Coordinates of C-alpha atoms in Angstrom, one line a residue:
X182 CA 33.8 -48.4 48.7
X183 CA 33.5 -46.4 45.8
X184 CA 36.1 -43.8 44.7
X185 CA 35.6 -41.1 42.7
X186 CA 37.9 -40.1 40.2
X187 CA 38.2 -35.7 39.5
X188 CA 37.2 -35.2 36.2
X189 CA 39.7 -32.8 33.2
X190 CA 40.1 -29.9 34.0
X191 CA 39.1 -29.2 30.4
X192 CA 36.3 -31.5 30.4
X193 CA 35.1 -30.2 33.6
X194 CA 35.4 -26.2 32.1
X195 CA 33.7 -27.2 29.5
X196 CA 30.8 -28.9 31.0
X197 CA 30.9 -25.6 32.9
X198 CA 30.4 -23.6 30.0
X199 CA 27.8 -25.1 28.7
X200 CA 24.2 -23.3 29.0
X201 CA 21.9 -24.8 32.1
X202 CA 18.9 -27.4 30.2
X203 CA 20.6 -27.3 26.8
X204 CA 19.6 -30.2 25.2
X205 CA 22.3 -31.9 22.9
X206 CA 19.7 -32.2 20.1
X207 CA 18.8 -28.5 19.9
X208 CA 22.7 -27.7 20.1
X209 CA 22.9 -30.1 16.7
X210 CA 20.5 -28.7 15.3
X211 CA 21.6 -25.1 15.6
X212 CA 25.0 -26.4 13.7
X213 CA 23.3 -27.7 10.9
X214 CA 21.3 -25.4 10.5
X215 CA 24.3 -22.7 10.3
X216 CA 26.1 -25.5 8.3
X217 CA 22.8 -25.3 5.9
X218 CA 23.3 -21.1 5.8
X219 CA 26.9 -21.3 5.5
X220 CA 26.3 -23.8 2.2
X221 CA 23.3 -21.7 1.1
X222 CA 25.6 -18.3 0.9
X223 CA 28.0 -20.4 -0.6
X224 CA 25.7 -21.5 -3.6
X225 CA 24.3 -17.7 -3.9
X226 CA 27.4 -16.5 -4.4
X227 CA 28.6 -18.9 -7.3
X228 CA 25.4 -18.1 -8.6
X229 CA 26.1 -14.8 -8.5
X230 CA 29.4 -15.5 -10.6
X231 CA 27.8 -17.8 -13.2
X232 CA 25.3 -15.1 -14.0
X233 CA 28.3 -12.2 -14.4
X234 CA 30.0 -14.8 -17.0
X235 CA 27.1 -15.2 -18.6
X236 CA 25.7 -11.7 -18.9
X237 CA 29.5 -11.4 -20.6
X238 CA 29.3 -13.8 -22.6
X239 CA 25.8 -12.6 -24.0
X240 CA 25.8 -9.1 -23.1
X241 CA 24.8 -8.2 -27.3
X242 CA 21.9 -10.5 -27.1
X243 CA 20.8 -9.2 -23.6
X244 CA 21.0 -5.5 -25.1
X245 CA 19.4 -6.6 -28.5
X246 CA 16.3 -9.2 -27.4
X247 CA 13.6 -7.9 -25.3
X248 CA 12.4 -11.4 -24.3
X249 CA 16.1 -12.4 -23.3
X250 CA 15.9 -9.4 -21.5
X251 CA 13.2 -10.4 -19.5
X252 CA 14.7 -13.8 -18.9
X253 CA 17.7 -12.2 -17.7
X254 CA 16.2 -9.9 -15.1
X255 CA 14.1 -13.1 -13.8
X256 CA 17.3 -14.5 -13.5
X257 CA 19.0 -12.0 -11.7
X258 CA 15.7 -11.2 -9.1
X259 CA 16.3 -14.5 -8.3
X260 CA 19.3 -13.9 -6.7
X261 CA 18.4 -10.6 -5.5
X262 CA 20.7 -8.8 -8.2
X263 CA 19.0 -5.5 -9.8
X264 CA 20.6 -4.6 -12.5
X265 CA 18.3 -1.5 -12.5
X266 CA 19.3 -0.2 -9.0
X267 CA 22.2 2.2 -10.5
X268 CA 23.1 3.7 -13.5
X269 CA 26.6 3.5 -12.6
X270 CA 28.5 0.5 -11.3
X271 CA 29.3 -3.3 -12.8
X272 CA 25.7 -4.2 -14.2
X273 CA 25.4 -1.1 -15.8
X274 CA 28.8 -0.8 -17.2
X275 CA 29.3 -4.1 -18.5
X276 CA 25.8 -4.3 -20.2
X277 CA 24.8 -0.3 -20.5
X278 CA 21.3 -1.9 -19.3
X279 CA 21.1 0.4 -16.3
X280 CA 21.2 3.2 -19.3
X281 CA 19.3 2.1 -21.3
X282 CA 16.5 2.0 -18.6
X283 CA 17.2 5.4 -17.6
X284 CA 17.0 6.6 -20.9
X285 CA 13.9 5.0 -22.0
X286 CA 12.5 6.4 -18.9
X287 CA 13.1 10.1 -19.9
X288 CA 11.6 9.3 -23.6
X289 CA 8.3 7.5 -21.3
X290 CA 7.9 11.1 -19.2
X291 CA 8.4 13.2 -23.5
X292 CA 5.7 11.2 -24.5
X293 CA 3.3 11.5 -21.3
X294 CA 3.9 15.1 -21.0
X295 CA 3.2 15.5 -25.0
X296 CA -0.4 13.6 -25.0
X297 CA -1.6 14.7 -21.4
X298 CA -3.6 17.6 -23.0
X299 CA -5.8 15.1 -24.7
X300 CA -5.8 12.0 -21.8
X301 CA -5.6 14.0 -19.0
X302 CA -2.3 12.4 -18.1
X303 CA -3.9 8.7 -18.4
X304 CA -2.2 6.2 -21.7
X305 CA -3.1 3.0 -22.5
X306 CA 0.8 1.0 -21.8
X307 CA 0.2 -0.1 -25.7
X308 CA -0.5 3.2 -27.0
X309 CA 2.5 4.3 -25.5
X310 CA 4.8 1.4 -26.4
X311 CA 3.7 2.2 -30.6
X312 CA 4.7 6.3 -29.4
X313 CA 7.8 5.5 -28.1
X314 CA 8.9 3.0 -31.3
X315 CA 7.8 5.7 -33.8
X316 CA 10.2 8.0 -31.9
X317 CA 13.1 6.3 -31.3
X318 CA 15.7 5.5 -33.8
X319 CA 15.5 2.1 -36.2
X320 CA 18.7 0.9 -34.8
X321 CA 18.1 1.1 -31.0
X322 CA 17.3 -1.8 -29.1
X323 CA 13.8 -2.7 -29.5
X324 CA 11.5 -2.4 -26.4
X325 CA 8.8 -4.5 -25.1
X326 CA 6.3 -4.0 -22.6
X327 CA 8.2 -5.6 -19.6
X328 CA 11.1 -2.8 -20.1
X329 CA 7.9 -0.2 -20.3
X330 CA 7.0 -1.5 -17.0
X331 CA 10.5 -1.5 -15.3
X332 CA 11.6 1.8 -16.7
X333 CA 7.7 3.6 -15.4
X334 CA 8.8 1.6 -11.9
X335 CA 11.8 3.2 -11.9
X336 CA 10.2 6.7 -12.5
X337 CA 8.1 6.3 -9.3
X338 CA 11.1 7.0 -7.8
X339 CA 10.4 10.3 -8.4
X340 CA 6.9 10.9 -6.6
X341 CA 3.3 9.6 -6.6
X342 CA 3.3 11.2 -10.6
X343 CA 3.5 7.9 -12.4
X344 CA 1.4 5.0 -11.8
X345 CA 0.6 1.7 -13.3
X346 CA -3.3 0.9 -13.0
X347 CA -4.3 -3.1 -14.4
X348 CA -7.4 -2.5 -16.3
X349 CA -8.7 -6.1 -18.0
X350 CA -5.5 -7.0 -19.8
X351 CA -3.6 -4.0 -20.3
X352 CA -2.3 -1.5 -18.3
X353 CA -3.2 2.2 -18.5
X354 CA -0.3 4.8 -17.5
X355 CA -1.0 7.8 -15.0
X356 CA 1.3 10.2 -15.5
X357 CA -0.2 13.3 -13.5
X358 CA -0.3 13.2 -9.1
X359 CA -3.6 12.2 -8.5
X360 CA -5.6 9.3 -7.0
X361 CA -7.1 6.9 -9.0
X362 CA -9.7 4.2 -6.6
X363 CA -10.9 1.1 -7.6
X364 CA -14.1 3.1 -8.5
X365 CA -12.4 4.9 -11.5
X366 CA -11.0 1.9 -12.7
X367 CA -14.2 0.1 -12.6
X368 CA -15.2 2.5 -14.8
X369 CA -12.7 2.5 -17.1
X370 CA -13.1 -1.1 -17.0
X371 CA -17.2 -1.0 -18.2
X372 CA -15.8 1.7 -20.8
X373 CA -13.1 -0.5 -22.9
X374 CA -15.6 -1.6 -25.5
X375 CA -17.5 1.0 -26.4
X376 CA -15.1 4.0 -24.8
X377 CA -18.4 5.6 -22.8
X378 CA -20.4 5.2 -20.0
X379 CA -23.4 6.7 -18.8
X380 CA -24.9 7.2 -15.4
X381 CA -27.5 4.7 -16.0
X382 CA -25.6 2.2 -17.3
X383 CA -23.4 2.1 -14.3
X384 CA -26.5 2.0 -12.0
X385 CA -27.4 -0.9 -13.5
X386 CA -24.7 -2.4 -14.6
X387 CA -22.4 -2.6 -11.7
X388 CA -26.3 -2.0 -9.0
X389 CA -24.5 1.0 -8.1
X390 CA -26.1 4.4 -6.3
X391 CA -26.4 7.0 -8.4
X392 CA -24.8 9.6 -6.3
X393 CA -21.7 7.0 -6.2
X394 CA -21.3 7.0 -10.0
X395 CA -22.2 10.7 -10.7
X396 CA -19.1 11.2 -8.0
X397 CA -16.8 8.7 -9.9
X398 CA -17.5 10.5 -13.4
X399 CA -17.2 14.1 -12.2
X400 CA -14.1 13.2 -10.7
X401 CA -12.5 12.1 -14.1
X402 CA -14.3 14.7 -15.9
X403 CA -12.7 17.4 -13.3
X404 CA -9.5 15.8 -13.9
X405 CA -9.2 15.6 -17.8
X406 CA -9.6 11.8 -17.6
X407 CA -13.4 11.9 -19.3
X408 CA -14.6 14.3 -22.1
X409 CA -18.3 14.7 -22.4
X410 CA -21.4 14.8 -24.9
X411 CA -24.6 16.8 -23.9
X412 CA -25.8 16.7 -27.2
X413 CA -26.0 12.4 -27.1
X414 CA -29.7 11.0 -26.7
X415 CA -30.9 10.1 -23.5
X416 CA -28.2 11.5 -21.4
X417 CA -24.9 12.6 -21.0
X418 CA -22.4 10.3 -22.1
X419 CA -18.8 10.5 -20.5
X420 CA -15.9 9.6 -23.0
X421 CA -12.8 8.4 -22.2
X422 CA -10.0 9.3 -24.6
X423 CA -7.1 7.1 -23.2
X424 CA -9.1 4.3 -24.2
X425 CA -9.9 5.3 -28.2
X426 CA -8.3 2.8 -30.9
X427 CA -6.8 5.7 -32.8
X428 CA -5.2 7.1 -29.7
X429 CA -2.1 7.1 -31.7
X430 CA -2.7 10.8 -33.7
X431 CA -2.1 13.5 -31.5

């Protein structure tokens, strides 16, 4: 005869409780998994207070050293800190960084509004870099070209007026609304060395249509981007003044 004996009352509510075909494994997995997360935040978060006491402890350098400036924002995107996202709160405050983005940003806009008579709101990101250091005072922090960049991302902000277009190794600047396809900056790229092109050479450079790069040209021309010369031999050549080595006279 067997007997059978009643089970706890709290072992049998909690086999009552459990969820129908829940394999043990899957349940122990679930808790290490939220053990993992729980340890994860954990480690984020003294991250988080290393990298205060350390942007205290070097907040002179960090204001003074564009390339330990850049180290330091690599840092803190790692951790999902922007130190750009306010001008007002702890980042700012304790290192005046978020200023000094904001305020670089307003000098990028003096200088883009001052030469867009002559570019047709398109600068050349080193062009505008040797502007900006001529302008600013000899004992301001020096700039490179990764604050350039975060400060014009930071001016976006503000509407589809400022763009960064990749053109070989540099960066050109558009600083007027206004689309710019990857037609006009494969012709900007064909123009770097010599600072022209033709309708011809595109043709057969780049075995385009001729309707296609006669479009792309009168484009830029319409928009101040090109200048032309009727008078070269052959045919017309369009000039691009962004990209001219002595870009820096006005």
């Amino acid at each position: 005869m067997t007997f059978m004996y009643p089970l706890p009352v709290s072992v049998s509510l909690s086999l009552l409780c459990m969820p129908p075909h829940r394999p043990a494994t899957k349940i122990k997995g679930n808790v290490i998994a939220e053990d993992q997360l729980a340890q994860m935040a954990k480690q984020m978060e003294t991250f988080k207070v290393n990298l205060e006491e350390f942007a205290t402890k070097h907040k002179d350098q960090i204001k003074k050293d564009p390339e330990f400036r850049v180290q330091f924002q690599e840092m803190c995107a790692s951790i999902g800190v922007d130190p750009l996202a306010s001008s007002k709160g702890f980042w700012s405050e304790m290192l005046g960084v978020g200023d000094f983005y904001y305020e670089l940003a307003v000098k990028i806009v003096e200088v883009c509004m001052a030469t867009s008579h002559r570019n047709g709101g398109l600068i050349r990101l080193d062009e505008l870099k040797s502007r900006l250091e001529v302008s600013r005072h000899k004992n301001t922090q020096e700039i490179s070209i990764d604050d350039l960049l975060r400060a014009i991302r930071k001016l976006k902000t503000l509407g589809n007026g400022f763009t960064i277009h990749p053109i070989g190794k540099t960066f050109l600047i558009q600083s007027v609304p206004g689309e710019l396809t990857m037609d006009h900056t494969t012709v900007l790229q064909q123009a770097q060395k010599s600072y022209y092109v033709t309708v011809s050479g595109l043709v057969d450079t780049l075995k385009w249509e001729k309707e296609r790069a006669i479009k792309a040209l009168e484009y830029m021309l319409k928009e101040g981007l090109a200048w032309v010369d009727d008078q070269a031999e052959g045919e017309r050549q369009y000039w691009f003044p962004t990209l001219f080595p002595d870009a820096q006279t006005p």
